[in-house]
Coordinates of C-alpha atoms (C1' of nucleotides) in Angstrom, one line a residue:
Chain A
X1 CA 42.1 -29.2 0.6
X2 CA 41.2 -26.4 2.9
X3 CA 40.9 -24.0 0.1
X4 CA 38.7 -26.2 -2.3
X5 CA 36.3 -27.3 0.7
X6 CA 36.5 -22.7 1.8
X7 CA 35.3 -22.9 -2.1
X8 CA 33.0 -25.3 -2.0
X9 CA 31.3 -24.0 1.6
X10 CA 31.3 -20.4 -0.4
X11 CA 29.4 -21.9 -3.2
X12 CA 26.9 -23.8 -0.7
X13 CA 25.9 -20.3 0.9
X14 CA 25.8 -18.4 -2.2
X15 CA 23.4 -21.5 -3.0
X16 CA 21.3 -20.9 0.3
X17 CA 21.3 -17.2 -0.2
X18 CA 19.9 -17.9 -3.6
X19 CA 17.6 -20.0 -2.8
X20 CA 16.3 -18.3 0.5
X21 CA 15.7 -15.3 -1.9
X22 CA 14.1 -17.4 -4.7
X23 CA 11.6 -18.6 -1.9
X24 CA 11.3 -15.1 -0.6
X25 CA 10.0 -13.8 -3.8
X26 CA 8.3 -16.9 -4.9
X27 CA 5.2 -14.7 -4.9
X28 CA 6.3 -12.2 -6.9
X29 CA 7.6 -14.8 -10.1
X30 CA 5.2 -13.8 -12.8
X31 CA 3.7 -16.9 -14.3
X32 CA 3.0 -16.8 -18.3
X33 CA -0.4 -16.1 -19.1
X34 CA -1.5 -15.5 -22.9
X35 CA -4.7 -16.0 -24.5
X36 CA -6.8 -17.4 -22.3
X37 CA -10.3 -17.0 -21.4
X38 CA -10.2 -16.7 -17.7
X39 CA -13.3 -14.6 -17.1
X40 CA -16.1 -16.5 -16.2
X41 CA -16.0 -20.4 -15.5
X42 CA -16.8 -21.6 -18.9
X43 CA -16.8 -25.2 -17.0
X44 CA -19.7 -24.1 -15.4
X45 CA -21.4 -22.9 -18.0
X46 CA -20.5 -26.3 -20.2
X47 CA -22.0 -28.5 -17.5
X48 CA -24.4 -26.6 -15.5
X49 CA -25.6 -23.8 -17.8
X50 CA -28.9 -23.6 -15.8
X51 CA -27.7 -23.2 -12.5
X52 CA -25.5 -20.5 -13.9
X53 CA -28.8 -18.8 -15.3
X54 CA -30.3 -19.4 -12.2
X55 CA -27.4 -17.9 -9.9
X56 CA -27.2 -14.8 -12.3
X57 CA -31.1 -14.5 -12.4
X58 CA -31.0 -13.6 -9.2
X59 CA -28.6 -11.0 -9.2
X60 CA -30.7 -9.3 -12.0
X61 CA -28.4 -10.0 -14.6
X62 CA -29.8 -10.3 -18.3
X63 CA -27.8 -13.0 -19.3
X64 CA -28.1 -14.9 -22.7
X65 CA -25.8 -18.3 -21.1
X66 CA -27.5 -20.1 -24.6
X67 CA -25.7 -18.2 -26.9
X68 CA -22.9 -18.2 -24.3
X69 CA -22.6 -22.3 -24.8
X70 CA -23.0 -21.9 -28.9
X71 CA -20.2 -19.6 -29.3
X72 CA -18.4 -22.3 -27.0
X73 CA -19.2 -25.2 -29.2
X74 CA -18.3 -23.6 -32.7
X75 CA -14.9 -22.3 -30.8
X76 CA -14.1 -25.7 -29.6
X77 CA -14.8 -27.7 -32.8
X78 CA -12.6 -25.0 -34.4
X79 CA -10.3 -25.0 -32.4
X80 CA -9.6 -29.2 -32.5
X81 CA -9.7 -29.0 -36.5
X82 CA -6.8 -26.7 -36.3
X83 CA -5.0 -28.4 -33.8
X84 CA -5.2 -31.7 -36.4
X85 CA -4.1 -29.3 -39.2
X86 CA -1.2 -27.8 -37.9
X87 CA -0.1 -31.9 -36.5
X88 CA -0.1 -32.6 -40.3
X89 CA 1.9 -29.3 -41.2
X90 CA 4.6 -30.1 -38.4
X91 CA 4.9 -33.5 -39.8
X92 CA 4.9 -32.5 -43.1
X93 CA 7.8 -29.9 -42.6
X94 CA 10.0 -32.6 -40.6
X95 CA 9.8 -34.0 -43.4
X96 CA 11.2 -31.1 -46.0
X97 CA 14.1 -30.8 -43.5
X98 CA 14.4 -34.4 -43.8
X99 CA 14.7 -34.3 -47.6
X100 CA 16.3 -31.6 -47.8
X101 CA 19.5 -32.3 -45.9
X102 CA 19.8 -35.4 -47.8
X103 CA 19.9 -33.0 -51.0
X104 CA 16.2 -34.4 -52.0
X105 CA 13.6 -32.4 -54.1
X106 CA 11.0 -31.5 -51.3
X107 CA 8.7 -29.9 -53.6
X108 CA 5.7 -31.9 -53.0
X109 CA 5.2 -31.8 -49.2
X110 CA 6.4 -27.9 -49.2
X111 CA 3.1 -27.4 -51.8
X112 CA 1.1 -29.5 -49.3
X113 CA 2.2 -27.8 -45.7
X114 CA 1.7 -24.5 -47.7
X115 CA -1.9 -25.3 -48.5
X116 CA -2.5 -26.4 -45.0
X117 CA -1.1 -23.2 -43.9
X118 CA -3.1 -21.1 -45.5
X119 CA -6.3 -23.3 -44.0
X120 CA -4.9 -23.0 -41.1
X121 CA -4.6 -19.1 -41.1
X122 CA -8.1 -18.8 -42.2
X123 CA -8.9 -20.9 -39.4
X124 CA -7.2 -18.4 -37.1
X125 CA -9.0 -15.6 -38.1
X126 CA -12.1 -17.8 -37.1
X127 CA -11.0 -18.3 -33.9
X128 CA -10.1 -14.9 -33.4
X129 CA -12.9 -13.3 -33.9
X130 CA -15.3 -16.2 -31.7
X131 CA -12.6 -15.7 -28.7
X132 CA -13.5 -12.1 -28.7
X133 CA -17.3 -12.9 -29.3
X134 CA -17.0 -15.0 -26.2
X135 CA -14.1 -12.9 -24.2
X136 CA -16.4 -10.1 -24.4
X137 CA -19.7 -12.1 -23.2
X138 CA -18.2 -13.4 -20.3
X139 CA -16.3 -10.6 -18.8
X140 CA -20.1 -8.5 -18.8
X141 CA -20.9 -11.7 -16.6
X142 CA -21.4 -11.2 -13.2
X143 CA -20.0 -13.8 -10.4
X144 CA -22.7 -15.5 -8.6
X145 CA -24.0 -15.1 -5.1
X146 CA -23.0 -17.3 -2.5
X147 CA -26.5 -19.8 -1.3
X148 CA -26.7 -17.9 2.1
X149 CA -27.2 -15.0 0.0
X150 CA -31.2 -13.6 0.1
X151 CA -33.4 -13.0 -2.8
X152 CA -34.0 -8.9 -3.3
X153 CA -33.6 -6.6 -6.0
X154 CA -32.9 -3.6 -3.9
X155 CA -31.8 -1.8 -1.1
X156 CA -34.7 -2.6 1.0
X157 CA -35.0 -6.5 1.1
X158 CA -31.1 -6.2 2.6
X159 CA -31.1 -8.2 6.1
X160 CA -29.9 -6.5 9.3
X161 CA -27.8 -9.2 10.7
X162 CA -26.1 -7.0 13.6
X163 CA -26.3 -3.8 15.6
X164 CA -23.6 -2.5 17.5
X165 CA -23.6 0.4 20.0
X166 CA -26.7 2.8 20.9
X167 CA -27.6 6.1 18.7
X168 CA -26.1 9.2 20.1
X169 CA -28.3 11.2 23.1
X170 CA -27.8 14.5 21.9
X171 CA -30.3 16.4 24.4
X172 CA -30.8 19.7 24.9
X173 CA -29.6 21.2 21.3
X174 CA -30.6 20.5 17.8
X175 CA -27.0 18.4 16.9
X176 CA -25.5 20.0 13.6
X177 CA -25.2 18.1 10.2
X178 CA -21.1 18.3 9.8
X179 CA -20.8 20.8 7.0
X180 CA -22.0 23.3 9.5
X181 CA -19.8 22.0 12.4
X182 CA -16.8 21.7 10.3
X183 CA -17.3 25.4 8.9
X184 CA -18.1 27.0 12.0
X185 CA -15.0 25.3 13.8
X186 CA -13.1 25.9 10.6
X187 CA -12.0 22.4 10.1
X188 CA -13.6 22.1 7.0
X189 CA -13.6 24.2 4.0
X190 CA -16.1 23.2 1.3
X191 CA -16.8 26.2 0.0
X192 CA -12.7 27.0 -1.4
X193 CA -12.6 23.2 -2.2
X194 CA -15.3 23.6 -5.0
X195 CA -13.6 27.2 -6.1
X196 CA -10.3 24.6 -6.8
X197 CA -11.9 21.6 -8.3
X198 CA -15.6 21.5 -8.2
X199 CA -18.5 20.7 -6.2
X200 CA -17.7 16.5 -4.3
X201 CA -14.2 18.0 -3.1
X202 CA -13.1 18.9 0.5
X203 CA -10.8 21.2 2.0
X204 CA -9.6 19.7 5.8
X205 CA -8.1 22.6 7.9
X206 CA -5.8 22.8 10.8
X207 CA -7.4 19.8 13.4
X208 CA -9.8 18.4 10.3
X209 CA -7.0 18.1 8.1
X210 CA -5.0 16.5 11.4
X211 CA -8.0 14.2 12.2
X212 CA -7.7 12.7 8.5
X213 CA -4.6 12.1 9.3
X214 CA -4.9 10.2 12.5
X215 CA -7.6 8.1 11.2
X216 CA -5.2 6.7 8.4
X217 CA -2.5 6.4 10.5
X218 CA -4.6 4.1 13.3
X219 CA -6.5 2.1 10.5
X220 CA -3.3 1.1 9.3
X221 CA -1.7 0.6 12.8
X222 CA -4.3 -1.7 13.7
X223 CA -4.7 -3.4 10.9
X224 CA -0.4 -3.8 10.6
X225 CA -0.1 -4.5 14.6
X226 CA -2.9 -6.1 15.7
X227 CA -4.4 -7.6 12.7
X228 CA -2.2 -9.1 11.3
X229 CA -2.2 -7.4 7.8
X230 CA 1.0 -6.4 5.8
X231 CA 1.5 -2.6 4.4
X232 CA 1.6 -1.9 1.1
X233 CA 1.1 1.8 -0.3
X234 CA 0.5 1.2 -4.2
X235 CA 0.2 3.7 -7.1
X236 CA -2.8 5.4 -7.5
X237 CA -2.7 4.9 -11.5
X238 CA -3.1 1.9 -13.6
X239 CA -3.8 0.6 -16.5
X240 CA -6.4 -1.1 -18.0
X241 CA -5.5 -4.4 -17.4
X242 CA -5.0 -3.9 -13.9
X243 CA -9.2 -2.7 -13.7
X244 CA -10.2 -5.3 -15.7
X245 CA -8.7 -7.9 -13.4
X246 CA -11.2 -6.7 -10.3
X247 CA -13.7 -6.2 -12.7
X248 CA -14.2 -2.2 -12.6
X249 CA -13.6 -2.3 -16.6
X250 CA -15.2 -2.7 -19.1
X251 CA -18.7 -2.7 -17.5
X252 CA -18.0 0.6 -15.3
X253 CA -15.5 2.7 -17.3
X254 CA -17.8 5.3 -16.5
X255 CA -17.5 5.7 -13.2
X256 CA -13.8 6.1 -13.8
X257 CA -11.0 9.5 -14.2
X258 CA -8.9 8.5 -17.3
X259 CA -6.3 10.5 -18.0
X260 CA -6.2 12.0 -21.6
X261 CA -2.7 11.7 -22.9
X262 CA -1.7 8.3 -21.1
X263 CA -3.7 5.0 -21.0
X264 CA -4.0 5.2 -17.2
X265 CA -6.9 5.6 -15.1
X266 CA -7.6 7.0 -11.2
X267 CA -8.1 4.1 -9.0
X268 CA -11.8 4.5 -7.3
X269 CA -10.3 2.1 -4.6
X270 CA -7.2 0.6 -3.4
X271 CA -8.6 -3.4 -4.1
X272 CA -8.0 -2.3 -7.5
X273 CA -4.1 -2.1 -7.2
X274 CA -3.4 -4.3 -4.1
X275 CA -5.7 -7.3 -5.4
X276 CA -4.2 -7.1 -8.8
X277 CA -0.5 -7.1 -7.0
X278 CA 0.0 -10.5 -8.0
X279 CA -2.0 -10.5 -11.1
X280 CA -0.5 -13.4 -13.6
X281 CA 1.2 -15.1 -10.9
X282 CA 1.2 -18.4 -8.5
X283 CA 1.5 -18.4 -5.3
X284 CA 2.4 -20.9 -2.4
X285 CA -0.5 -22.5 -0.6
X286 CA 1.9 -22.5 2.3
X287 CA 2.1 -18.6 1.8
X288 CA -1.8 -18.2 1.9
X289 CA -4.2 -16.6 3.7
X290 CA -2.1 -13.3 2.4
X291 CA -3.3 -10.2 4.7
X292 CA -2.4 -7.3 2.8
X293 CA -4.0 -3.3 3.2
X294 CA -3.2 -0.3 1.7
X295 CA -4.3 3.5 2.1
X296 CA -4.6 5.5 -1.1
X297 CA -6.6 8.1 -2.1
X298 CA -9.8 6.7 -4.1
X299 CA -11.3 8.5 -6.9
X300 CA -14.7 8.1 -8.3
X301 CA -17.2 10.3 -10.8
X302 CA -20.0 8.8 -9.1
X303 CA -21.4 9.6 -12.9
X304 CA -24.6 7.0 -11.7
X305 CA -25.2 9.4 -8.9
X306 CA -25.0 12.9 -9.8
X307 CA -27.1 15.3 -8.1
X308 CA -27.5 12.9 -5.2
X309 CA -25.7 13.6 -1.4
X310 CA -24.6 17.3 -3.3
X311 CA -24.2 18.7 0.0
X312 CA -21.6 18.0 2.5
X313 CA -19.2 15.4 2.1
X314 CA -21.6 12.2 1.9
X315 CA -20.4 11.5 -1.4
X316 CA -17.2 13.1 -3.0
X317 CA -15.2 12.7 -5.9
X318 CA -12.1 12.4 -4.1
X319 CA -11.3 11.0 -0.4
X320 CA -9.0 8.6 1.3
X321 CA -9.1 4.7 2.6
X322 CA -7.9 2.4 4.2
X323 CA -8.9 -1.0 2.4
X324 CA -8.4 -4.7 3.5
X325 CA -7.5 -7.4 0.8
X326 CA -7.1 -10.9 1.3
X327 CA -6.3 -13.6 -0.6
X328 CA -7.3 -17.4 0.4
X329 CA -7.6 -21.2 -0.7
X330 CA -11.7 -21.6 -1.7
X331 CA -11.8 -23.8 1.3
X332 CA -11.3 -20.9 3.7
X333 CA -12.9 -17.7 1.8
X334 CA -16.1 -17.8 4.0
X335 CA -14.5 -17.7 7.5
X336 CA -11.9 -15.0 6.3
X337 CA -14.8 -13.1 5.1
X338 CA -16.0 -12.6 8.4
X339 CA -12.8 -12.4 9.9
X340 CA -12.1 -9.5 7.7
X341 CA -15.6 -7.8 8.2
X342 CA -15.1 -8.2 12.5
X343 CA -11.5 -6.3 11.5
X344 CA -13.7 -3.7 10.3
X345 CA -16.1 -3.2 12.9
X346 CA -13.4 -3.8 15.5
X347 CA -12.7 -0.7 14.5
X348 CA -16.0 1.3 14.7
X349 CA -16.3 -0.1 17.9
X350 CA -13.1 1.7 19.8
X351 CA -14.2 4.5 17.7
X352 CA -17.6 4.4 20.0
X353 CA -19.4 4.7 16.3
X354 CA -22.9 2.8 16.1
X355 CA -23.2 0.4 13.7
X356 CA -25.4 -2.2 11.7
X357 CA -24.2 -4.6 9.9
X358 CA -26.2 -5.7 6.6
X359 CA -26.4 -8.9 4.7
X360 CA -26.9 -7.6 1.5
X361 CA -29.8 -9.3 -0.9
X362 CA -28.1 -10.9 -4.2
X363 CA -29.6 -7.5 -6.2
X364 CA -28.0 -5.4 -4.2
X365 CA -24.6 -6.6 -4.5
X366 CA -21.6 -5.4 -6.6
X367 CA -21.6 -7.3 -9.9
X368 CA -18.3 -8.7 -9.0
X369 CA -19.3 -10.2 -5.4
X370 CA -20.6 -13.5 -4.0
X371 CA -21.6 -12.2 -0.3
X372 CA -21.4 -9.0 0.8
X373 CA -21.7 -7.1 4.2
X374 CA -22.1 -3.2 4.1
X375 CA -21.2 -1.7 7.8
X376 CA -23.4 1.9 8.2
X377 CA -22.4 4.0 10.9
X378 CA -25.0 6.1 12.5
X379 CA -24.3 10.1 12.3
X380 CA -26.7 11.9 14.6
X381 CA -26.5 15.7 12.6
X382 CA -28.1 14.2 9.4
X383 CA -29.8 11.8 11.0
X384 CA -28.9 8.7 8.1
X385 CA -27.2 5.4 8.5
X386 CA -23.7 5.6 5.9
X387 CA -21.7 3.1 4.6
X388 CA -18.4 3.2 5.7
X389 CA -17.7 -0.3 4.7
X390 CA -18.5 -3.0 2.3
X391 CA -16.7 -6.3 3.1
X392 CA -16.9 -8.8 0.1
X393 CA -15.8 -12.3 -0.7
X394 CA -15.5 -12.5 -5.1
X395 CA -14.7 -16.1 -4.6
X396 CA -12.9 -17.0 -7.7
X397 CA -14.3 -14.2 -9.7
X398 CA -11.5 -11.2 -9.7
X399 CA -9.2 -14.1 -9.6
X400 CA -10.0 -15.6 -12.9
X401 CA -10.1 -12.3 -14.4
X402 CA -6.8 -11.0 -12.9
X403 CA -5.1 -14.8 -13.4
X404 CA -4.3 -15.2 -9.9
X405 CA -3.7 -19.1 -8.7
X406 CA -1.8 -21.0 -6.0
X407 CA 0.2 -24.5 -6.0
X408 CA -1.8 -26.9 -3.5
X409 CA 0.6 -28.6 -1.6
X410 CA 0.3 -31.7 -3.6
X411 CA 1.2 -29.3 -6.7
X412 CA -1.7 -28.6 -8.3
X413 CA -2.8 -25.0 -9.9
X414 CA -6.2 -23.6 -8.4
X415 CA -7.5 -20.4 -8.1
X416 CA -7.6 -18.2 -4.7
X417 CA -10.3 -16.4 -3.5
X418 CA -10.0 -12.4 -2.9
X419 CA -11.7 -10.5 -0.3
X420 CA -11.6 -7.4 0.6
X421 CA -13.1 -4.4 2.8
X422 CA -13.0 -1.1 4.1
X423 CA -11.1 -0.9 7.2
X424 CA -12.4 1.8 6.9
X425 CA -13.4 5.2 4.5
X426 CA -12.4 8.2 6.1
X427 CA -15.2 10.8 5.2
X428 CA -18.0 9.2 6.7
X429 CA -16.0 8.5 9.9
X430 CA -15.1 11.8 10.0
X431 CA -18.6 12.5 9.6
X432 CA -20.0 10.5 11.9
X433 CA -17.3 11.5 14.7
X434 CA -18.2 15.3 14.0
X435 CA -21.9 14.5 14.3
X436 CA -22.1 12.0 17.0
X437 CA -19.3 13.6 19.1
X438 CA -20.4 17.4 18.7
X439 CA -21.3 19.2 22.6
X440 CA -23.7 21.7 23.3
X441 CA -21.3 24.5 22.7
X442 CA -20.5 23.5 19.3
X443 CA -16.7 21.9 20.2
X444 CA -16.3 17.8 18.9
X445 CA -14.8 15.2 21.4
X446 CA -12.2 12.8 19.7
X447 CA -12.2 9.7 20.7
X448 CA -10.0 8.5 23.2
X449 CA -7.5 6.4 20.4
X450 CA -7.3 8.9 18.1
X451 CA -6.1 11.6 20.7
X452 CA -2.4 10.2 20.5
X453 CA -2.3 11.0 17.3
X454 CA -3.9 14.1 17.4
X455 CA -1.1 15.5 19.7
X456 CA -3.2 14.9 22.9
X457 CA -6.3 17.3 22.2
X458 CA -9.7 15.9 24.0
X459 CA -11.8 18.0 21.9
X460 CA -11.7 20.5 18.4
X461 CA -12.5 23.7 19.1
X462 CA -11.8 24.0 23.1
X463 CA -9.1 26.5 23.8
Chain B
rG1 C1' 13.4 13.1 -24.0
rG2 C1' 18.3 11.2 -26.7
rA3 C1' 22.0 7.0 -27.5
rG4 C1' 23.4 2.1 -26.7
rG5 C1' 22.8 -2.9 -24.4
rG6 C1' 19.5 -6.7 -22.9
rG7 C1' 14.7 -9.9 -21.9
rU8 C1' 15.2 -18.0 -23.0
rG9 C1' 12.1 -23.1 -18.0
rG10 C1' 11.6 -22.2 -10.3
rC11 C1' 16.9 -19.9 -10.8
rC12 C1' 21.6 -19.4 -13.8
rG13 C1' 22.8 -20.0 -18.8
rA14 C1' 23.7 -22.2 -24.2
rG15 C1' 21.4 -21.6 -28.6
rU16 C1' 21.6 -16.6 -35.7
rG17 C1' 16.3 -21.0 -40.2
rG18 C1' 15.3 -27.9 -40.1
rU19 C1' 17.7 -34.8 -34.9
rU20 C1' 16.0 -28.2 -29.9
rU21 C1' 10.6 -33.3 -28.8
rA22 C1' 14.9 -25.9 -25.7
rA23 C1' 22.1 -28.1 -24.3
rG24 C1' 24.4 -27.8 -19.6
rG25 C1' 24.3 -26.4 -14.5
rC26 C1' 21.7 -25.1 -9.9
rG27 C1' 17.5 -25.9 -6.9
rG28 C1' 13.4 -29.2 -5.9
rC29 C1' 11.0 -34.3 -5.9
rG30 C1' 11.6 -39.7 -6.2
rG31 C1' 14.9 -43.9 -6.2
rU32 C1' 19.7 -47.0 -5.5
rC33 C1' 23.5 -47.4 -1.9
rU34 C1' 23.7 -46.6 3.8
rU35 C1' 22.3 -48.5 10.8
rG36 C1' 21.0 -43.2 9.7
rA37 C1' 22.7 -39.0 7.0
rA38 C1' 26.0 -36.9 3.5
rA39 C1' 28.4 -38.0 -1.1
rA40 C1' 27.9 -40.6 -5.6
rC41 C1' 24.8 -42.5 -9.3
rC42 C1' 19.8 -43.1 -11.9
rG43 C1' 15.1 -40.9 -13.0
rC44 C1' 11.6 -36.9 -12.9
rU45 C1' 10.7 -31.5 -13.0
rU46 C1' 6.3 -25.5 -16.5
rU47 C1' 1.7 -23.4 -17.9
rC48 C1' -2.5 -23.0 -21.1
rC49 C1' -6.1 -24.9 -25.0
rG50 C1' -8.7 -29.2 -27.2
rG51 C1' -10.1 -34.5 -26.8
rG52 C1' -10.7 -38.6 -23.0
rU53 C1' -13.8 -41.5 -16.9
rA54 C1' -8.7 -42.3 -16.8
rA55 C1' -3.9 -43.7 -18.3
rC56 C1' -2.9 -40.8 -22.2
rC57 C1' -3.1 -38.2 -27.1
rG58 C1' -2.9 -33.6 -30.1
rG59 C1' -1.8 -28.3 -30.1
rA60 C1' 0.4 -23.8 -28.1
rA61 C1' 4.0 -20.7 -25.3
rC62 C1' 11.6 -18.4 -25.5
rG63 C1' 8.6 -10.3 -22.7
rG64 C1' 4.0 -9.0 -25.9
rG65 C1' 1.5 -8.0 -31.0
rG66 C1' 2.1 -8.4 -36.3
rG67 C1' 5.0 -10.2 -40.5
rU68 C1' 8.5 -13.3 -43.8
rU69 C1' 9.0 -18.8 -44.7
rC70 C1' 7.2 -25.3 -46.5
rG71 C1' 9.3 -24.6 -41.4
rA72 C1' 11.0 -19.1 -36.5
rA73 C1' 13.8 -18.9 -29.8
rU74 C1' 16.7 -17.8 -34.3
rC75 C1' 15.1 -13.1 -39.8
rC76 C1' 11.9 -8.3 -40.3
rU77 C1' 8.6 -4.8 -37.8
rC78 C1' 5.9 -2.4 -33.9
rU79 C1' 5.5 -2.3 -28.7
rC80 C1' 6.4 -3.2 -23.3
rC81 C1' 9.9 -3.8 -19.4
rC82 C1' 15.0 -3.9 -17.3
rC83 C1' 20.2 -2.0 -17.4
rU84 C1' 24.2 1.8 -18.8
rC85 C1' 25.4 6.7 -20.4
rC86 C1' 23.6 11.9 -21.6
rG87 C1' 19.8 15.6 -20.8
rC88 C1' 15.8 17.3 -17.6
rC89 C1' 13.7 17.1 -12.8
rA90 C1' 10.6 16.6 -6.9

RNA sequence: GGAGGGGUGGCCGAGUGGUUUAAGGCGGCGGUCUUGAAAACCGCUUUCCGGGUAACCGGAACGGGGGUUCGAAUCCUCUCCCCUCCGCCA
């Protein structure tokens, strides 16, 4: 009695323990996804084409949704006669079986299923080759901007929906641009950094390479601590899978490092990993908003913008990140977009960095977004506004691509939404600390919640 | 890098060519019983594509691709991932 109920209560908490770690890593269960077309709402497109070709118009896309909606149509009327051939084969073949074990001669119905095999592969190759037609036309789609989203084509019709902070009084001296500063107090070393890789590489020395440092390690801080995001430190390779579910292939393999002997690229941002984290999978309603961030190092050709920003460190090849990603129901995307961009400028703000915050126009956008805000910090030696953030909402757009849904609580499969942001990129800060923060006699003050980390100092270059 | 073993539903686990429309168990949901609960018993339990207002109907999926066959979870082939051992190595 005692030993079958010591049994029994064993077997109940081997149970709970199971199922406590089942629910634990409910996230993480990879759902089966094969074959599908999950790039671009083809509902949409079936029963609103011209709003779709409105939406993309204004994002400057050159979208033929006509030919989108033919390929469609033959696919689906394919599609449904082969479905009715292979009922009639499945019958058919019951039947041989049927036959068959009675010790019957099945020779008729195996002649016919064999004909409508061979229809049906033919069939198949059909299909095959209008999936691609249409797999390929909709992944060059891009999502569509959100309605609060202005008209523009450009940089110039973006709106200015914020300023934070007042522009640096640097009186008395002409302020330095930050390759000079960082030379002369030999915290930066552009010069070797192109002798080991090439011009859009950096070289951080002694309290540079130190203020990298303590930038990553109080954007993750406050974003862990007070913001209520979860770590995650990802590989900086993946595959090609893993970039087509955010969207970066195939329409910007060119602004990517692929290695030669494996199929792997560099990652030119850590969405690209953390978003695709749980790529082919369903999560728990009950588990959403998730908050993760990440820093990794973020690796771009910037083939699109060569010869442009060549000097100083405006716009490298290499630098490091910390990125925001979140991952909502639709219902909540919009308030967790701005949520996620205050997180950002929270940050610039204890910094004592200036700041505008832009609404950018739906021709401005990345292709991928449906509202956008860039964050430019002011930095007082070149004089220029530079992006240090761009916090986006892609609605359902990465996650159609990378397959990522949720169970509603009533059980139903939806999409999420992803988001995500800089919180923040470290060269421009740097940058802008350098420039802003630079004194009369050359020396930078740190900012007062950086010193912690930077063992204390008030400024670079005092004794 | 070499050798071997393995990948089946939310989980565990049967299944080596045709009543598998994937056994059985666990978990979960609903119900019966009960003052309530537990137990017991009964039922349900995935995702995708196509059709339909819907109920529902048809098709697909046993890591992935290709093949053999009238018919494939099952046979062949390539590939990915996991485990064990050996080698190498931060």
């Amino acid at each position: 009695m005692l030993g079958a109920s010591k049994a029994k209560a064993k077997e109940t908490t081997e149970t709970a323990k199971e199922t406590a770690r089942a629910t634990y890593m409910s996230p993480l269960r990879t759902a089966k996804a094969k074959g599908k077309k999950n790039m671009f709402d083809i509902n949409l497109i079936r029963t609103d084409a011209d709003k779709v070709a409105k939406a993309l118009a204004r994002k400057g896309a050159k979208a033929d949704i006509a030919a989108v909606r033919e390929l469609d149509e033959r696919r689906r009327a394919v599609v449904t006669e082969r479905d009715d051939m292979r009922n009639r084969r499945n019958a058919v073949s019951k039947e041989v079986g049927k036959i068959k074990s009675q010790g019957g001669d099945a020779a008729g119905p195996m002649a016919e299923s064999k004909a409508l095999g061979d229809q049906i592969k033919e069939m198949e190759t059909e299909i095959a080759a209008l999936d691609e037609q249409l797999t390929t036309a909709l992944l060059l789609l891009p999502n569509m901007p959100a309605d609060d989203v202005p008209d523009g084509t450009g940089a110039d019709d973006n709106k200015t929906v914020r300023t934070w902070g007042d522009l640096p009084q640097l009186t008395g001296f002409e302020p330095q641009a930050h390759w000079d500063l960082g030379e002369k107090l030999g915290i930066l070393d552009l010069a070797r950094a192109a002798k080991l890789s090439g011009s859009g590489f950096s070289l951080f020395v002694g309290d540079g390479s130190r203020l990298v440092r303590s930038l990553i390690n109080w954007f993750l801080d406050v974003q862990t601590f007070e913001n209520g995001y979860t770590e995650v430190f990802p590989p900086a390779l993946v595959n090609a899978k893993t970039m087509t579910g955010t969207g970066q292939l195939p329409k910007f393999e060119e602004e990517l490092y692929k290695l030669r002997d494996d199929p792997l690229y560099l990652i030119p941002t850590a969405e690209v990993p953390v978003t695709n984290i749980y790529q082919d999978e369903i999560l728990d309603e009950a588990d959403l908003p998730r908050l993760l961030t990440a820093y990794t190092p973020c690796f771009r050709r910037e083939a699109g913008a060569a010869g442009r920003e060549t000097r100083g460190m405006i716009r490298v090849h290499q630098f490091d990140k910390v990125e925001m990603v979140k991952f909502t129901t639709p219902e909540t995307s919009g308030e967790e977009h701005e949520k996620l961009t205050r997180n950002a400028e929270g940050l610039l703000e204890r910094l004592g960095l200036p700041y505008r915050r832009l609404l950018l126009c739906a021709g401005d956008m990345s292709m991928f977004a449906a509202k956008c805000y860039d964050l430019e910090v002011y930095a007082a030696g070149v004089k220029r506004w530079l992006e240090v953030s761009s916090c986006s909402n892609f609605t359902d757009y990465q996650a159609r691509r990378a397959n990522i849904r949720y169970r509603t609580k009533d059980g139903k499969v939806r999409l999420v939404h992803t988001l995500n942001g800089s919180g923040l990129a470290v060269p421009r800060v740097f940058i802008a600390i350098l420039e802003n923060n630079q004194q009369a006699d050359g020396t930078v003050r740190i900012p007062e919640v950086l010193r912690p980390y930077m063992g204390g100092k008030e400024f670079i270059g005092k004794k």
